[in-house]
XYZ file of C-alpha atoms in Angstrom:
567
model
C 18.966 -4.651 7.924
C 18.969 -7.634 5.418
C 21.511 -7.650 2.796
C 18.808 -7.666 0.258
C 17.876 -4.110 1.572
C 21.203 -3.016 2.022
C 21.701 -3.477 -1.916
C 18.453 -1.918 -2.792
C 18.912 0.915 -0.686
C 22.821 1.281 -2.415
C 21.253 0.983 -5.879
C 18.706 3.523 -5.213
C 21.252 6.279 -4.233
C 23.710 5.356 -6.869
C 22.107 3.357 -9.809
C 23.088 0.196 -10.941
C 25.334 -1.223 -13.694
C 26.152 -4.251 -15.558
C 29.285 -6.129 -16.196
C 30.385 -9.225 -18.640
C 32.662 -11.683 -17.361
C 35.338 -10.031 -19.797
C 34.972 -6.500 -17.050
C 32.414 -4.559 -20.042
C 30.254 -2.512 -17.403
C 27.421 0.427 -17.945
C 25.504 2.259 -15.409
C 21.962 3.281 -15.504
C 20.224 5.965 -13.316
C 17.780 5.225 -12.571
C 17.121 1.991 -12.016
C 13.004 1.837 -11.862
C 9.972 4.136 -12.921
C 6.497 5.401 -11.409
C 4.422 7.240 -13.041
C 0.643 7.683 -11.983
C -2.331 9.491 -13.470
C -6.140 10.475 -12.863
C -8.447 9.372 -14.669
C -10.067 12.762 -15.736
C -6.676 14.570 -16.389
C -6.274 16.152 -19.315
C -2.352 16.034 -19.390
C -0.710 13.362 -19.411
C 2.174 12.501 -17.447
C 5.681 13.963 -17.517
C 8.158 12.015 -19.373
C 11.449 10.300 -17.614
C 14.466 9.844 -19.051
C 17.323 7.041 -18.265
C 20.433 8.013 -18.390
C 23.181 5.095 -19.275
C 26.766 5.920 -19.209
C 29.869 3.866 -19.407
C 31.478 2.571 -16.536
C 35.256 4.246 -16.141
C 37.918 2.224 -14.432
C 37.049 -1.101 -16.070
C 39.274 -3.454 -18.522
C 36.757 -2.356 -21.911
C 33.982 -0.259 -22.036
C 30.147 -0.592 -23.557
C 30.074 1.468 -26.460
C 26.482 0.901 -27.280
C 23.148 -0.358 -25.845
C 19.743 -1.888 -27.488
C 16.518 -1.488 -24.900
C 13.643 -3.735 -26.022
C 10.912 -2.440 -27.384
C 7.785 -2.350 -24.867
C 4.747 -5.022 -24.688
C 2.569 -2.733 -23.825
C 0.906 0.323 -26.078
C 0.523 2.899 -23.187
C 4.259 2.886 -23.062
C 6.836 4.471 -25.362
C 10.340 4.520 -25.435
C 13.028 6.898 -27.628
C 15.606 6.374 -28.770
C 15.729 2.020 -28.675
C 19.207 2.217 -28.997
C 22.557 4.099 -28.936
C 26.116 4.734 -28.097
C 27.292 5.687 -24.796
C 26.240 7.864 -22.871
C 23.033 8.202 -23.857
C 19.501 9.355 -22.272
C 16.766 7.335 -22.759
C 13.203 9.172 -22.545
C 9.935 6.885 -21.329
C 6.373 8.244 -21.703
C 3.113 6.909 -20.810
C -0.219 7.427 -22.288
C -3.139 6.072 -19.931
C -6.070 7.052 -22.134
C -8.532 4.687 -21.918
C -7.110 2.379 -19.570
C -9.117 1.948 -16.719
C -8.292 2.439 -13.174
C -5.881 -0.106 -11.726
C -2.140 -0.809 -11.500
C 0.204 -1.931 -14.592
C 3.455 -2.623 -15.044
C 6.370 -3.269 -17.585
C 9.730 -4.312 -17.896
C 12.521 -2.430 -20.084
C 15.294 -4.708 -21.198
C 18.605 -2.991 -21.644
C 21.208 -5.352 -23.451
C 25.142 -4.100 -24.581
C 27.047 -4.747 -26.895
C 29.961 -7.484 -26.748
C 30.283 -10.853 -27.234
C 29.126 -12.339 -23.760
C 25.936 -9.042 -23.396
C 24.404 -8.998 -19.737
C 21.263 -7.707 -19.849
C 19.765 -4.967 -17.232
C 15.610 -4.797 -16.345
C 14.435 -1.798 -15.685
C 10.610 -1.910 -13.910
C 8.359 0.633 -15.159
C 4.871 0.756 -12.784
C 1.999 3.065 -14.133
C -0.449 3.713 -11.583
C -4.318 4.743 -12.907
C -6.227 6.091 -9.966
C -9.884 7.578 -10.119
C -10.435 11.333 -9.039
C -10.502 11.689 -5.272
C -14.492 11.854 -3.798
C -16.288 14.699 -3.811
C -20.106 16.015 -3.262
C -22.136 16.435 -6.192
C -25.910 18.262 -5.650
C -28.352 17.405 -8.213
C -29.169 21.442 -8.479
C -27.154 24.144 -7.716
C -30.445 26.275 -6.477
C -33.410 26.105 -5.157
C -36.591 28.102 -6.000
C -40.155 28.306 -3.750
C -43.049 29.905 -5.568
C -45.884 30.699 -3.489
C -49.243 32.291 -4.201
C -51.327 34.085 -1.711
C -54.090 32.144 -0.471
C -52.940 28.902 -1.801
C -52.034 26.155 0.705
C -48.411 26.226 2.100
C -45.820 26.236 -0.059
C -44.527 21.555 -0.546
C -40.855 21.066 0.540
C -38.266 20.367 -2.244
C -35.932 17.822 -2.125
C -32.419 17.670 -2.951
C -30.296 14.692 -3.985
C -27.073 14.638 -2.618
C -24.189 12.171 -4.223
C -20.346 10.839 -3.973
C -18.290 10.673 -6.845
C -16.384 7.941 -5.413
C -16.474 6.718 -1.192
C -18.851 6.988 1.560
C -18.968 10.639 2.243
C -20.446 12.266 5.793
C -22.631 15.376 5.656
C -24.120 18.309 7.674
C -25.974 21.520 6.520
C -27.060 24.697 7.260
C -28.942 27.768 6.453
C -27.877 31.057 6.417
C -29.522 34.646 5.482
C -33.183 33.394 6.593
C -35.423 32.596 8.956
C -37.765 31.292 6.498
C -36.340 28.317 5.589
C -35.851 24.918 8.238
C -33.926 21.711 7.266
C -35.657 18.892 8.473
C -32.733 16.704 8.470
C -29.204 18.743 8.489
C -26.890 16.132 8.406
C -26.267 12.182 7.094
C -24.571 9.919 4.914
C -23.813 9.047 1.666
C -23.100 5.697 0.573
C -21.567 5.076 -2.819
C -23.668 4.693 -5.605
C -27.098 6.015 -3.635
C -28.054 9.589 -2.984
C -28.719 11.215 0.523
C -31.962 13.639 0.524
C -32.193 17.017 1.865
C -35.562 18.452 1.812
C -36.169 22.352 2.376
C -39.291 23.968 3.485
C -40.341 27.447 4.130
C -42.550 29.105 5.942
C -44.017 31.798 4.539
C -46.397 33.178 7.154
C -46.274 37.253 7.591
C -43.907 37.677 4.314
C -45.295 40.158 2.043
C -44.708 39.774 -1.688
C -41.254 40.109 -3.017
C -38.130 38.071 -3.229
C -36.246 36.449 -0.346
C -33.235 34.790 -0.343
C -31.029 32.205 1.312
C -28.229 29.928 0.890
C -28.554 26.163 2.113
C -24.320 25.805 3.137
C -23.262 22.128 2.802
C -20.277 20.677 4.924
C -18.159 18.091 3.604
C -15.198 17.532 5.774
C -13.836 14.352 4.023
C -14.642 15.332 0.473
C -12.495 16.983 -2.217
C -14.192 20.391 -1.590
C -14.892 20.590 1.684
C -18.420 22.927 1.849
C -20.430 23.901 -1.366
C -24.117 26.059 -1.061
C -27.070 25.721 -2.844
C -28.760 29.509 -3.171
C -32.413 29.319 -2.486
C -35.033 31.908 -3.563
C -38.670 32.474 -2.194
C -41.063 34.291 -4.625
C -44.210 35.780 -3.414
C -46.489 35.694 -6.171
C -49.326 34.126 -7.891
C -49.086 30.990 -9.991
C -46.237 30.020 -11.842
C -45.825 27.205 -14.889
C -43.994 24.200 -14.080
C -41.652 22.034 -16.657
C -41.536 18.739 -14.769
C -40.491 16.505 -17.913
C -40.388 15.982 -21.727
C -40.949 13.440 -24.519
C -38.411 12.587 -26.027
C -35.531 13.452 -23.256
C -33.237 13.950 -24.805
C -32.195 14.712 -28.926
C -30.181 13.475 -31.754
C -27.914 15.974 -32.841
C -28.263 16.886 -36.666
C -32.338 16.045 -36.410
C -34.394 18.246 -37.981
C -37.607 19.728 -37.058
C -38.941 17.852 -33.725
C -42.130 17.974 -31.860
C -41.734 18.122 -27.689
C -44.531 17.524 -25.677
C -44.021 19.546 -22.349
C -45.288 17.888 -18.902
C -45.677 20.272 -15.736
C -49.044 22.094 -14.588
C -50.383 25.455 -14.697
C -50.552 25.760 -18.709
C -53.266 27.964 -19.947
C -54.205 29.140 -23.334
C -52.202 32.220 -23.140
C -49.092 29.837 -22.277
C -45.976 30.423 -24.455
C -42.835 28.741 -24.702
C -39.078 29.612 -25.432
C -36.385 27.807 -26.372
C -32.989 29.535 -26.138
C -34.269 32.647 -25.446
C -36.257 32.695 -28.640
C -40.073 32.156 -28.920
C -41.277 28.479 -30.279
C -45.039 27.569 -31.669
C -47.168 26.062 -28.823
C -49.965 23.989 -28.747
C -51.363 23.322 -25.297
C -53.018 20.452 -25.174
C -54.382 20.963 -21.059
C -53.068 22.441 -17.613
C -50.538 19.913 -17.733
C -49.514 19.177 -20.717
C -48.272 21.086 -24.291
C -46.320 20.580 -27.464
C -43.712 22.705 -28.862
C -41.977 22.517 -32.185
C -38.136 23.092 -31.873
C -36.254 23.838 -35.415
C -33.699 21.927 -36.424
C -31.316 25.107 -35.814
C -31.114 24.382 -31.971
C -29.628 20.740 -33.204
C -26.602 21.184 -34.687
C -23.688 20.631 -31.861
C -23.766 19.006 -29.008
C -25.866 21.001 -25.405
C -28.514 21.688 -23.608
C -31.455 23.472 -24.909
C -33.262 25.962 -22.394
C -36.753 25.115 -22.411
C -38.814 27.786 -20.492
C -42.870 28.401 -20.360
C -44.560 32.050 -19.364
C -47.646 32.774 -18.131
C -48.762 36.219 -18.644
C -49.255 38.420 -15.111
C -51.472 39.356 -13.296
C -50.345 36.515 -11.343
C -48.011 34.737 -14.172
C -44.695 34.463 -14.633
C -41.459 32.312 -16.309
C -40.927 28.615 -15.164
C -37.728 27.255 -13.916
C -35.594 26.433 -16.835
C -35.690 22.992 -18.376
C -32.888 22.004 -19.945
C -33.222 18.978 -23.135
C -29.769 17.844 -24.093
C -28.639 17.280 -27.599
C -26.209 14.616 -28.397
C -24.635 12.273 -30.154
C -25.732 8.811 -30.891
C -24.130 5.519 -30.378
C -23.175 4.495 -26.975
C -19.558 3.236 -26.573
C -17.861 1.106 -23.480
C -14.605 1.406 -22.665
C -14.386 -0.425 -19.812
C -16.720 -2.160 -17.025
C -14.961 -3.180 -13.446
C -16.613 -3.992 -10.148
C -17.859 -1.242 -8.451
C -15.816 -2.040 -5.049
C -12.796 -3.025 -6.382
C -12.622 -1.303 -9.886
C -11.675 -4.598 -11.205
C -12.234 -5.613 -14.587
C -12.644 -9.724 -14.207
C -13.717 -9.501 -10.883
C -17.971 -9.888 -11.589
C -20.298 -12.364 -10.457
C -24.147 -12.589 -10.666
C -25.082 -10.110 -8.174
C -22.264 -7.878 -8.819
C -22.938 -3.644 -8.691
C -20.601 -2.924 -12.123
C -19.557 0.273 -13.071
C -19.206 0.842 -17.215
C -16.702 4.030 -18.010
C -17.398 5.466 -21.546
C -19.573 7.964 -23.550
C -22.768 8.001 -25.538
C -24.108 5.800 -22.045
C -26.264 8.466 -21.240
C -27.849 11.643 -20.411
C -25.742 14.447 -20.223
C -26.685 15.445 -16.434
C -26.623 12.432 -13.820
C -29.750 10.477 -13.663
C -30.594 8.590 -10.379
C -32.743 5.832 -9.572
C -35.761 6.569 -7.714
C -35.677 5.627 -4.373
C -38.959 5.923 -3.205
C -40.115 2.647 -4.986
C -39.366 -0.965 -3.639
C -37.956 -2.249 -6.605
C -35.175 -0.045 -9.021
C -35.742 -0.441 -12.684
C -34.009 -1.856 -15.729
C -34.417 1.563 -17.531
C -33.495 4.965 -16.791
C -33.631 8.314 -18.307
C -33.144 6.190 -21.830
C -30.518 3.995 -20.422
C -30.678 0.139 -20.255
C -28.201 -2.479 -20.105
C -28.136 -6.126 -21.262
C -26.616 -9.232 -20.125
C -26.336 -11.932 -22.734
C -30.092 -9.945 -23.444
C -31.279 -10.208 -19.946
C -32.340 -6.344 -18.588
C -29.889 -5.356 -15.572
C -31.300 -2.381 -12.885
C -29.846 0.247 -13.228
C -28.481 2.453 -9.986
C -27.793 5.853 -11.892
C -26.964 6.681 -15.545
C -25.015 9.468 -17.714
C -22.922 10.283 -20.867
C -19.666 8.815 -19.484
C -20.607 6.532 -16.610
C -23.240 4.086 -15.509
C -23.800 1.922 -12.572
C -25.847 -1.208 -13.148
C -26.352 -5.015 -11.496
C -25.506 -8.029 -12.736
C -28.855 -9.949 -13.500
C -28.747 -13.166 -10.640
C -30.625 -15.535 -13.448
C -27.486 -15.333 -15.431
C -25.402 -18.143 -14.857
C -21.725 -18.260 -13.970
C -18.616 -20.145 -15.918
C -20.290 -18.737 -19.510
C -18.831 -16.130 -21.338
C -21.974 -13.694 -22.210
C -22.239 -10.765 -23.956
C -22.862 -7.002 -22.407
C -24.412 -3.801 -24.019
C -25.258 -0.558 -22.872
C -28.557 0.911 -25.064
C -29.286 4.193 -24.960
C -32.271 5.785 -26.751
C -32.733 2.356 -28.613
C -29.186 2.808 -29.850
C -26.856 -0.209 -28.124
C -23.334 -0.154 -28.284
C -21.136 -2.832 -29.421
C -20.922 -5.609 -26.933
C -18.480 -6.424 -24.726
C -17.641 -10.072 -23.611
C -16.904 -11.400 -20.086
C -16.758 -14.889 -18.047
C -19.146 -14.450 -14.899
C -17.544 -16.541 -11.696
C -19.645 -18.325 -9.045
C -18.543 -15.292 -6.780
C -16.474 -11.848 -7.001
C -16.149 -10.940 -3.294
C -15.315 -6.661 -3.131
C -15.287 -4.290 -0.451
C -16.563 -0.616 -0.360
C -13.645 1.912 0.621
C -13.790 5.364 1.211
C -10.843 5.738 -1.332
C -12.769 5.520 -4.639
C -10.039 3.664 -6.033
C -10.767 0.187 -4.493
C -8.186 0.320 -1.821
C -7.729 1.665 1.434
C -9.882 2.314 4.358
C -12.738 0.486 4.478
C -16.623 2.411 4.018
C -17.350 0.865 7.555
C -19.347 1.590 10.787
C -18.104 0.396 14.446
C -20.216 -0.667 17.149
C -19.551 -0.561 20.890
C -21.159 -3.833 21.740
C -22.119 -2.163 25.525
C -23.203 0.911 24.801
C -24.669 0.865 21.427
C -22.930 3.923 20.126
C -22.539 3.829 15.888
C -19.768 5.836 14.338
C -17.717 6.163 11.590
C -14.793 3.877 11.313
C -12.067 6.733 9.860
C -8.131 7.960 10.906
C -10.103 9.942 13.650
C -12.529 7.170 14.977
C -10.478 4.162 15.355
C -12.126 0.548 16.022
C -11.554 -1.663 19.000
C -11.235 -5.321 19.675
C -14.291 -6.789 20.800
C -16.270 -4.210 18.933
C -18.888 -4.807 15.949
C -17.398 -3.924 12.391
C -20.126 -3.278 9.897
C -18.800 -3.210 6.285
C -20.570 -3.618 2.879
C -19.448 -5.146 -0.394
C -20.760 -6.657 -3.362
C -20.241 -10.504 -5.234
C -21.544 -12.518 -3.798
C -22.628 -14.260 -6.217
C -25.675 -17.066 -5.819
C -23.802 -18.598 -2.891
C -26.686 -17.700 -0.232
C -30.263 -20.576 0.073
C -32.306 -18.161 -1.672
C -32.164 -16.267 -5.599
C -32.403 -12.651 -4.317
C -35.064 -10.703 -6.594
C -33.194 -8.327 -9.087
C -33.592 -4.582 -8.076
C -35.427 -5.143 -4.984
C -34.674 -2.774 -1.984
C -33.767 -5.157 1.188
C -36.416 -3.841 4.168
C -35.712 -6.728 6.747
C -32.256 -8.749 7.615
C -31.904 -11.957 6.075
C -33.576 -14.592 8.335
C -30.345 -16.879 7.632
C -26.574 -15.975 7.890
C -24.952 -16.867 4.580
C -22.786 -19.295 5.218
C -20.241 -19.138 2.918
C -19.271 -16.211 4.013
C -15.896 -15.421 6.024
C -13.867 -12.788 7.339
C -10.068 -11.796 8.836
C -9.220 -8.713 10.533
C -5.848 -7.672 11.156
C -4.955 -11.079 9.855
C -6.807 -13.041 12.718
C -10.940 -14.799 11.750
C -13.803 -12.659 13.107
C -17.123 -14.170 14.139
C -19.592 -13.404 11.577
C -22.657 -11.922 13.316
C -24.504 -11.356 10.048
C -24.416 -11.732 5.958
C -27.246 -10.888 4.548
C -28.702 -7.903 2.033
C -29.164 -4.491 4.143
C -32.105 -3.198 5.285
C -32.367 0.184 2.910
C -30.352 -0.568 0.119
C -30.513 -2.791 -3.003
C -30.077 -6.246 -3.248
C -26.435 -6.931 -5.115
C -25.101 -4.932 -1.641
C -24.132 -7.126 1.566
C -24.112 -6.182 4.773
C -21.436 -7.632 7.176
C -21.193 -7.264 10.709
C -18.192 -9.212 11.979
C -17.300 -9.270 15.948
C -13.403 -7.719 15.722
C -11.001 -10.889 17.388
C -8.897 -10.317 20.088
C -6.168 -11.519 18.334
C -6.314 -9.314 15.765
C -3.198 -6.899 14.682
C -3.822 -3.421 15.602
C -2.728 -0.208 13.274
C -3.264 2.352 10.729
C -3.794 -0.239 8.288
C -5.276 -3.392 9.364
C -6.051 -5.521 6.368
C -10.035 -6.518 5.892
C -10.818 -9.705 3.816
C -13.782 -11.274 2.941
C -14.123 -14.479 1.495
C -17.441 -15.948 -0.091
C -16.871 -19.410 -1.122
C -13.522 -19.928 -3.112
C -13.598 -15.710 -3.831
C -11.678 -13.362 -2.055
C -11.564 -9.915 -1.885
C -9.303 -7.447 -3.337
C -6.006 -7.085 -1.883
C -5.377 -3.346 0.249
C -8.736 -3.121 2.128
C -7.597 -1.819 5.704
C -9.293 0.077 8.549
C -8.038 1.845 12.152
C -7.718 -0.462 14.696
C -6.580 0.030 18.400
């Protein structure tokens, strides 16, 4: 063991303290502070205290201390001086900050004519809320009439709140329903789909039900279910949208115009339970006046439409949030790294605030080839260019950096929602921003990776369970890079074929030794702004737990802490 580490590990077990040439000595326990924090907690972080004492034994003593007050505003420290002993109490407040690492340094000076001051590190660690499986509904309802044609499959979007997330799924309680598809993968900032379909030959009319169970095994909560119903009856009305989508909060009086089918003249319309005036305009369309009494805080209004029976019934409830206006941004990092100044042209950004958006999640649609600049009311604007947006709500939104917007300048950013735009925010693009996916949602740690056996073909999961080889193919993704390839990739557009050319500016270690790149490019399925790397592992690569993963695209490098299993 090192001397340096013999001292450290002395200090940690009995503190440290300072002396003047003239034998004045204090101790101080301890000698360093942590604290660390989600960023969706609600409390904040226990306080620490420091204790500083005199030193007995010694030719004079410290009476009294002075710590410095602290840089930093998340950081507070009571009392900033006093006579020995005394306790010293440090707090943290991490509201607002956004996910990443910070640290500060407490000065403690004594008193005396010839003062030695003591540092005291203080680290504050913000981390985002561990992944987790979010379903765009938490049921599913089939409606089918006798005689009509076969009841369509519905579709389910399936989401992470943070890393690449594996799936399977099953049905229990029926024999009605199949699963096309029971199990997948979710890739950060996309959805998975799970369609359901049901089969309702020989059921006679009544109510059947079932419950879709979800597995999760690497998520937060490991299984959630999504309760199905099958209703044997005759035509039902059908909210599939509304104009506007959403309203201000302390409007009065506003007209709605309803989109769905099966509205008749008899239609009628409630809104909380209570009935509204109707107008319907044709089988798919109506307008309903809600009363400025439904406007007054902040929620969702229940929308529902009735048809009368034989035959009729209540649609599925639509809910029309009511909000408040003016979008604010509190921060906007990279979406691999969570970094703040790490953005490019090209980049997938994540802005953390509220007012963004609608209140429930909105994702893009992925059945069309290129992803919009607007979404559920939400756009976003560098220096006034439109950016596509990848999925949108009150708190978060996920967004690309326009490639027409040149690097080195420093351009302004706003997020608009409903025609209101919040006040910009300023940043210096670079020529690139290399970051890798993780599985972590916090920008570090294992890398959202596949492995391929380059003999047998077989893709899995690179994970603490499946661990990579040397000699195998790694297949990672990240975002950055920037306009460093031959060709300006076309904003929005989902990639269908490889890139005919490698980029190469692209390079990558792994387990500190260069891996042949066997492709850069954008990936087949997913949006440009996301590369695809497939890098041969080296044979001279470190194995472990924790084998670091860098990319470099031109003079950009990736952030530091990307690792993945390696045998």
């Amino acid at each position: 063991m090192s001397r340096i580490s013999i001292l450290l590990l002395f200090f940690s077990q009995f503190g440290l303290w300072s002396q003047t040439p003239s034998g004045i000595g204090f101790k101080v326990t301890p000698v360093s502070l942590s604290f660390t924090q989600l960023t969706n907690a609600t409390t904040l972080p226990a306080a620490q205290s420091i204790a500083i004492a005199t030193i007995t034994g010694v030719t004079s003593v410290v009476n009294s201390v002075t710590v410095s007050p602290p840089v930093s505003q998340w950081l507070t420290v009571t009392p900033p001086s006093g006579r020995l002993p005394v306790s010293i109490k440090v707090a943290v407040n991490p509201t607002t900050l956004p996910v990443g690492i910070y640290t500060e340094t407490l000065v403690v000076t004594p008193d005396g004519a010839n003062p030695v001051p003591f540092s005291i590190p203080v680290t504050l660690q913000v981390l985002s809320p561990p992944s987790d499986l979010t379903i765009a509904a938490a049921s599913l309802s089939f409606t089918y009439k006798l005689g009509d044609p076969a009841s369509a499959s519905q579709q389910i979007n399936l989401g992470t709140t943070g890393g690449l997330l594996s799936w399977s799924a099953s049905v229990t309680g029926a024999s009605w329903l199949s699963l096309p598809v029971s199990s997948g993968v979710i890739f950060p900032g996309f959805t998975a789909s799970l369609s359901a379909s049901v089969v309702t030959a020989d059921l006679a009319p009544g109510s059947y039900k079932a419950t879709i169970q979800i597995s999760t095994p690497d998520a937060l909560t490991k299984q959630k279910s999504i309760a199905v119903t099958l209703v044997i009856q005759p035509g039902l009305p059908v909210i599939i949208s509304t104009f506007p989508a959403q309203i201000s909060v302390g409007s009065g009086d506003v007209n709605v115009t309803i989109n769905g089918i099966r509205f008749y003249k008899d239609t009628v319309f409630r809104a909380n339970g209570a009935a509204v005036k109707g107008n319907v305009l044709g089988i798919t369309a109506a307008t309903i006046l809600l009363p400025a009494a439904l406007f007054t805080a902040p929620g969702n209004i229940s929308i529902v439409s009735s048809n009368p029976n034989p035959g009729g019934g209540d649609s599925t409830v639509w809910q029309l949030p009511a909000s408040t206006n003016g979008p604010v941004i509190a921060a906007m990092t990279n979406a691999a790294s969570y970094s703040p100044s790490s953005i490019s042209p090209g980049t997938v950004v994540t802005f953390f605030g509220r007012g963004l958006g609608p209140v429930t999640l909105t994702e893009f649609d992925n059945t069309q080839p290129i992803i919009q600049n607007s979404l559920a009311g939400t756009r976003v604007f560098f220096q006034n260019t439109a950016a596509t947006i990848l999925y949108t709500s009150a708190t978060q939104v996920s967004a690309i950096v326009p490639y027409g917007i040149p690097p080195g300048a420093t351009i302004a950013v706003v997020v608009e929602y409903n025609s209101v735009a919040s006040p910009p925010i300023l940043i210096q693009l670079a020529t690139t921003a290399p970051a890798i996916f993780s599985t972590s949602g916090i920008g570090t740690g294992q890398v959202a990776a596949f492995i391929v056996d380059a003999t047998t073909g077989k893709m899995f999961l690179n994970n603490d369970k499946n661990f990579g080889a040397k000699g195998q193919i790694l297949i990672f993704y990240a975002t950055g890079e920037g306009l460093s390839g031959s060709i300006i990739p076309i904003d929005g557009q989902i990639a269908t074929t490889p890139a005919a050319i490698i980029n190469p500016a692209v390079s990558v270690d792994i387990g500190g030794a260069p891996a042949e790149i066997l492709y850069a490019g954008p990936s087949p399925g997913l949006v440009n702004g996301i590369l695809q790397i497939n890098a041969k592992i080296p044979g001279s690569a470190t194995s472990g737990k924790a084998a670091p993963v860098v990319l470099r695209i031109g003079s950009g490098t990736s952030q530091v802490g990307i690792t993945m299993n390696l045998k």
